[in-house]
Amino acid sequence: GNVEIFRQVVEKWPGAWVADKACSDRYAYYQGRGPIAIAVSAEHQDLVRHMSSRPEVADAHELSAMLNHAVATAIETDQVAMLEILRVAKAPLDQPLLAPSPGGEDVGQSPVDRAALHGSCDVLRFLADQGMEIDKPDDEGRTALHRVCRKEFAPVARNYADRPFRMKLIKCLLELGASPKAKDKAAR
């Protein structure tokens, strides 16, 4: 399984930290996401570079899924440098995320929506710089700006529901090109 793959890679990687650290409390949440996501959550950039460049670790479909999960983890943990490493490794930055957010929902969410949900302007800027469409609507026609402006919005990663934080995030989305005139399917 994922733990065994991770332990094998850690054992073969010189200078990597002890496998038990990665398989402790962080593993409990990220276990379904694969070994690359575990390394992302532990902020181990060298190990992420190594694992994401090793096609023999998994078949192409499995590696793509592991990279997708690693992208979700980097977004949720606000790690722009890790997203750059994953971009270089050809991780699918523009694909819907396969991993649910910490709340257990949002499978299929776009990276931009996940970054907005987690309240990360730095990640939103990185994604915009990579050509991600900040105003791309979901199936209901809602954009990241719609979500941030909703009354029940509360960023998952920081539990900030305060007005200054929300205003900062709205300003960030507008600066990145989000349209304040966009309407969802309910014409809101």
Tab-separated table of C-alpha atoms in Angstrom:
chain	number	residue	atom	x	y	z
A	1	GLY	CA	0.000	0.000	0.000
A	2	ASN	CA	0.888	3.659	0.145
A	3	VAL	CA	2.722	3.416	3.464
A	4	GLU	CA	4.972	0.649	2.162
A	5	ILE	CA	5.765	2.564	-1.051
A	6	PHE	CA	6.510	5.628	1.040
A	7	ARG	CA	8.752	3.722	3.453
A	8	GLN	CA	10.683	2.138	0.566
A	9	VAL	CA	11.245	5.511	-1.094
A	10	VAL	CA	12.286	7.113	2.200
A	11	GLU	CA	14.728	4.269	2.912
A	12	LYS	CA	16.329	4.647	-0.524
A	13	TRP	CA	16.439	8.452	-0.399
A	14	PRO	CA	19.598	9.786	1.250
A	15	GLY	CA	18.976	12.506	3.790
A	16	ALA	CA	15.229	11.864	4.066
A	17	TRP	CA	13.717	12.164	7.485
A	18	VAL	CA	12.589	9.130	9.443
A	19	ALA	CA	9.629	7.359	7.853
A	20	ASP	CA	7.838	7.188	11.189
A	21	LYS	CA	7.473	10.978	11.197
A	22	ALA	CA	5.589	10.884	7.912
A	23	CYS	CA	3.465	7.964	9.006
A	24	SER	CA	2.302	9.560	12.242
A	25	ASP	CA	-0.545	12.028	12.672
A	26	ARG	CA	-0.201	13.565	9.198
A	27	TYR	CA	-0.640	10.160	7.623
A	28	ALA	CA	-3.983	9.660	9.338
A	29	TYR	CA	-5.544	12.469	7.275
A	30	TYR	CA	-3.580	12.064	4.034
A	31	GLN	CA	-3.532	8.244	3.889
A	32	GLY	CA	-6.009	8.061	1.031
A	33	ARG	CA	-3.966	10.510	-1.000
A	34	GLY	CA	-0.798	8.516	-1.517
A	35	PRO	CA	2.857	8.861	-0.645
A	36	ILE	CA	3.540	12.053	-2.616
A	37	ALA	CA	0.767	13.892	-0.760
A	38	ILE	CA	2.184	12.655	2.541
A	39	ALA	CA	5.567	14.125	1.588
A	40	VAL	CA	3.850	17.389	0.580
A	41	SER	CA	2.049	17.563	3.933
A	42	ALA	CA	5.394	17.067	5.686
A	43	GLU	CA	6.907	19.854	3.526
A	44	HIS	CA	9.694	17.592	2.267
A	45	GLN	CA	10.508	19.190	-1.091
A	46	ASP	CA	13.407	16.906	-2.058
A	47	LEU	CA	11.341	13.800	-1.454
A	48	VAL	CA	8.445	15.210	-3.502
A	49	ARG	CA	10.848	15.970	-6.369
A	50	HIS	CA	12.238	12.455	-6.167
A	51	MET	CA	8.922	10.612	-5.984
A	52	SER	CA	7.166	12.691	-8.639
A	53	SER	CA	9.959	12.022	-11.131
A	54	ARG	CA	9.964	8.229	-10.651
A	55	PRO	CA	7.491	6.645	-13.104
A	56	GLU	CA	8.506	3.160	-11.938
A	57	VAL	CA	6.833	3.835	-8.567
A	58	ALA	CA	3.389	3.524	-10.166
A	59	ASP	CA	1.699	3.142	-13.530
A	60	ALA	CA	0.873	6.346	-15.430
A	61	HIS	CA	-2.762	6.531	-14.240
A	62	GLU	CA	-1.831	5.915	-10.600
A	63	LEU	CA	1.025	8.445	-10.752
A	64	SER	CA	-1.327	11.052	-12.247
A	65	ALA	CA	-3.809	10.448	-9.410
A	66	MET	CA	-1.026	10.676	-6.794
A	67	LEU	CA	0.166	13.971	-8.304
A	68	ASN	CA	-3.409	15.272	-8.354
A	69	HIS	CA	-3.758	14.427	-4.649
A	70	ALA	CA	-0.413	16.114	-3.970
A	71	VAL	CA	-1.666	19.279	-5.717
A	72	ALA	CA	-4.774	19.280	-3.491
A	73	THR	CA	-2.586	18.855	-0.405
A	74	ALA	CA	-0.236	21.685	-1.447
A	75	ILE	CA	-3.211	23.991	-2.037
A	76	GLU	CA	-4.792	23.130	1.322
A	77	THR	CA	-1.525	23.692	3.172
A	78	ASP	CA	-0.728	26.946	1.313
A	79	GLN	CA	2.565	25.729	-0.178
A	80	VAL	CA	3.314	27.700	-3.339
A	81	ALA	CA	6.904	26.388	-3.547
A	82	MET	CA	5.560	22.835	-3.473
A	83	LEU	CA	3.065	23.660	-6.233
A	84	GLU	CA	5.991	24.878	-8.348
A	85	ILE	CA	7.799	21.568	-7.770
A	86	LEU	CA	4.656	19.694	-8.772
A	87	ARG	CA	4.217	21.899	-11.866
A	88	VAL	CA	7.757	21.078	-12.976
A	89	ALA	CA	6.915	17.382	-12.431
A	90	LYS	CA	3.982	17.895	-14.817
A	91	ALA	CA	1.328	17.491	-12.140
A	92	PRO	CA	-2.179	18.200	-13.458
A	93	LEU	CA	-2.655	21.720	-12.045
A	94	ASP	CA	-5.655	22.405	-14.285
A	95	GLN	CA	-7.590	19.233	-13.510
A	96	PRO	CA	-10.483	18.816	-11.057
A	97	LEU	CA	-9.167	17.647	-7.689
A	98	LEU	CA	-9.809	14.015	-6.846
A	99	ALA	CA	-9.202	14.393	-3.120
A	100	PRO	CA	-11.985	15.656	-0.876
A	101	SER	CA	-11.298	18.736	1.205
A	102	PRO	CA	-10.835	18.295	4.961
A	103	GLY	CA	-14.603	18.706	5.359
A	104	GLY	CA	-15.031	15.532	3.316
A	105	GLU	CA	-16.722	17.050	0.297
A	106	ASP	CA	-15.726	18.901	-2.856
A	107	VAL	CA	-14.332	16.021	-4.926
A	108	GLY	CA	-14.093	17.377	-8.458
A	109	GLN	CA	-13.522	20.940	-7.286
A	110	SER	CA	-11.180	23.087	-9.361
A	111	PRO	CA	-7.801	24.061	-7.887
A	112	VAL	CA	-8.912	27.737	-7.940
A	113	ASP	CA	-12.073	26.934	-5.973
A	114	ARG	CA	-10.091	24.867	-3.452
A	115	ALA	CA	-7.578	27.691	-2.991
A	116	ALA	CA	-10.431	30.151	-2.412
A	117	LEU	CA	-12.070	27.733	0.036
A	118	HIS	CA	-8.794	27.631	1.954
A	119	GLY	CA	-8.358	31.392	1.788
A	120	SER	CA	-4.967	31.443	0.096
A	121	CYS	CA	-4.242	34.514	-2.025
A	122	ASP	CA	-0.680	33.312	-2.649
A	123	VAL	CA	-1.919	30.033	-4.125
A	124	LEU	CA	-4.573	31.879	-6.149
A	125	ARG	CA	-1.849	34.149	-7.582
A	126	PHE	CA	0.307	31.144	-8.452
A	127	LEU	CA	-2.597	29.403	-10.193
A	128	ALA	CA	-3.452	32.569	-12.129
A	129	ASP	CA	0.205	32.882	-13.179
A	130	GLN	CA	-0.031	29.317	-14.498
A	131	GLY	CA	-2.991	30.289	-16.675
A	132	MET	CA	-5.785	28.946	-14.503
A	133	GLU	CA	-9.086	30.689	-15.122
A	134	ILE	CA	-9.988	32.523	-11.900
A	135	ASP	CA	-13.601	32.979	-13.013
A	136	LYS	CA	-14.266	29.455	-14.262
A	137	PRO	CA	-17.782	28.483	-13.146
A	138	ASP	CA	-18.756	25.129	-11.656
A	139	ASP	CA	-21.807	23.079	-12.738
A	140	GLU	CA	-24.094	25.569	-10.963
A	141	GLY	CA	-22.419	28.541	-12.628
A	142	ARG	CA	-20.739	29.648	-9.384
A	143	THR	CA	-17.228	31.043	-9.393
A	144	ALA	CA	-14.692	31.280	-6.573
A	145	LEU	CA	-15.859	34.860	-6.030
A	146	HIS	CA	-19.454	33.639	-5.605
A	147	ARG	CA	-18.326	31.233	-2.887
A	148	VAL	CA	-16.264	33.797	-1.003
A	149	CYS	CA	-19.152	36.295	-1.057
A	150	ARG	CA	-21.711	33.813	0.315
A	151	LYS	CA	-22.885	34.458	3.839
A	152	GLU	CA	-21.925	30.968	5.047
A	153	PHE	CA	-18.382	31.151	3.637
A	154	ALA	CA	-15.748	30.113	6.160
A	155	PRO	CA	-12.295	29.140	4.866
A	156	VAL	CA	-11.600	25.576	5.900
A	157	ALA	CA	-7.900	25.847	6.609
A	158	ARG	CA	-8.002	28.831	8.938
A	159	ASN	CA	-11.579	29.013	10.207
A	160	TYR	CA	-11.576	32.753	9.529
A	161	ALA	CA	-15.050	34.080	9.079
A	162	ASP	CA	-14.153	37.656	9.887
A	163	ARG	CA	-14.937	40.480	7.519
A	164	PRO	CA	-11.356	41.822	7.017
A	165	PHE	CA	-10.121	38.413	5.906
A	166	ARG	CA	-13.068	37.933	3.543
A	167	MET	CA	-12.538	41.409	2.089
A	168	LYS	CA	-8.847	40.663	1.514
A	169	LEU	CA	-9.762	37.467	-0.332
A	170	ILE	CA	-12.424	39.246	-2.422
A	171	LYS	CA	-9.895	41.965	-3.320
A	172	CYS	CA	-7.370	39.288	-4.294
A	173	LEU	CA	-9.878	37.530	-6.589
A	174	LEU	CA	-10.903	40.821	-8.202
A	175	GLU	CA	-7.247	41.773	-8.773
A	176	LEU	CA	-6.727	38.405	-10.460
A	177	GLY	CA	-9.607	39.046	-12.865
A	178	ALA	CA	-12.713	37.660	-11.175
A	179	SER	CA	-15.808	39.373	-12.516
A	180	PRO	CA	-18.113	40.966	-9.962
A	181	LYS	CA	-20.854	40.783	-12.611
A	182	ALA	CA	-20.760	37.008	-13.116
A	183	LYS	CA	-24.102	35.325	-12.415
A	184	ASP	CA	-24.752	31.725	-11.472
A	185	LYS	CA	-27.573	29.583	-12.892
A	186	ALA	CA	-29.966	31.068	-10.327
A	187	ALA	CA	-29.090	34.543	-11.682
A	188	ARG	CA	-27.320	35.574	-8.461
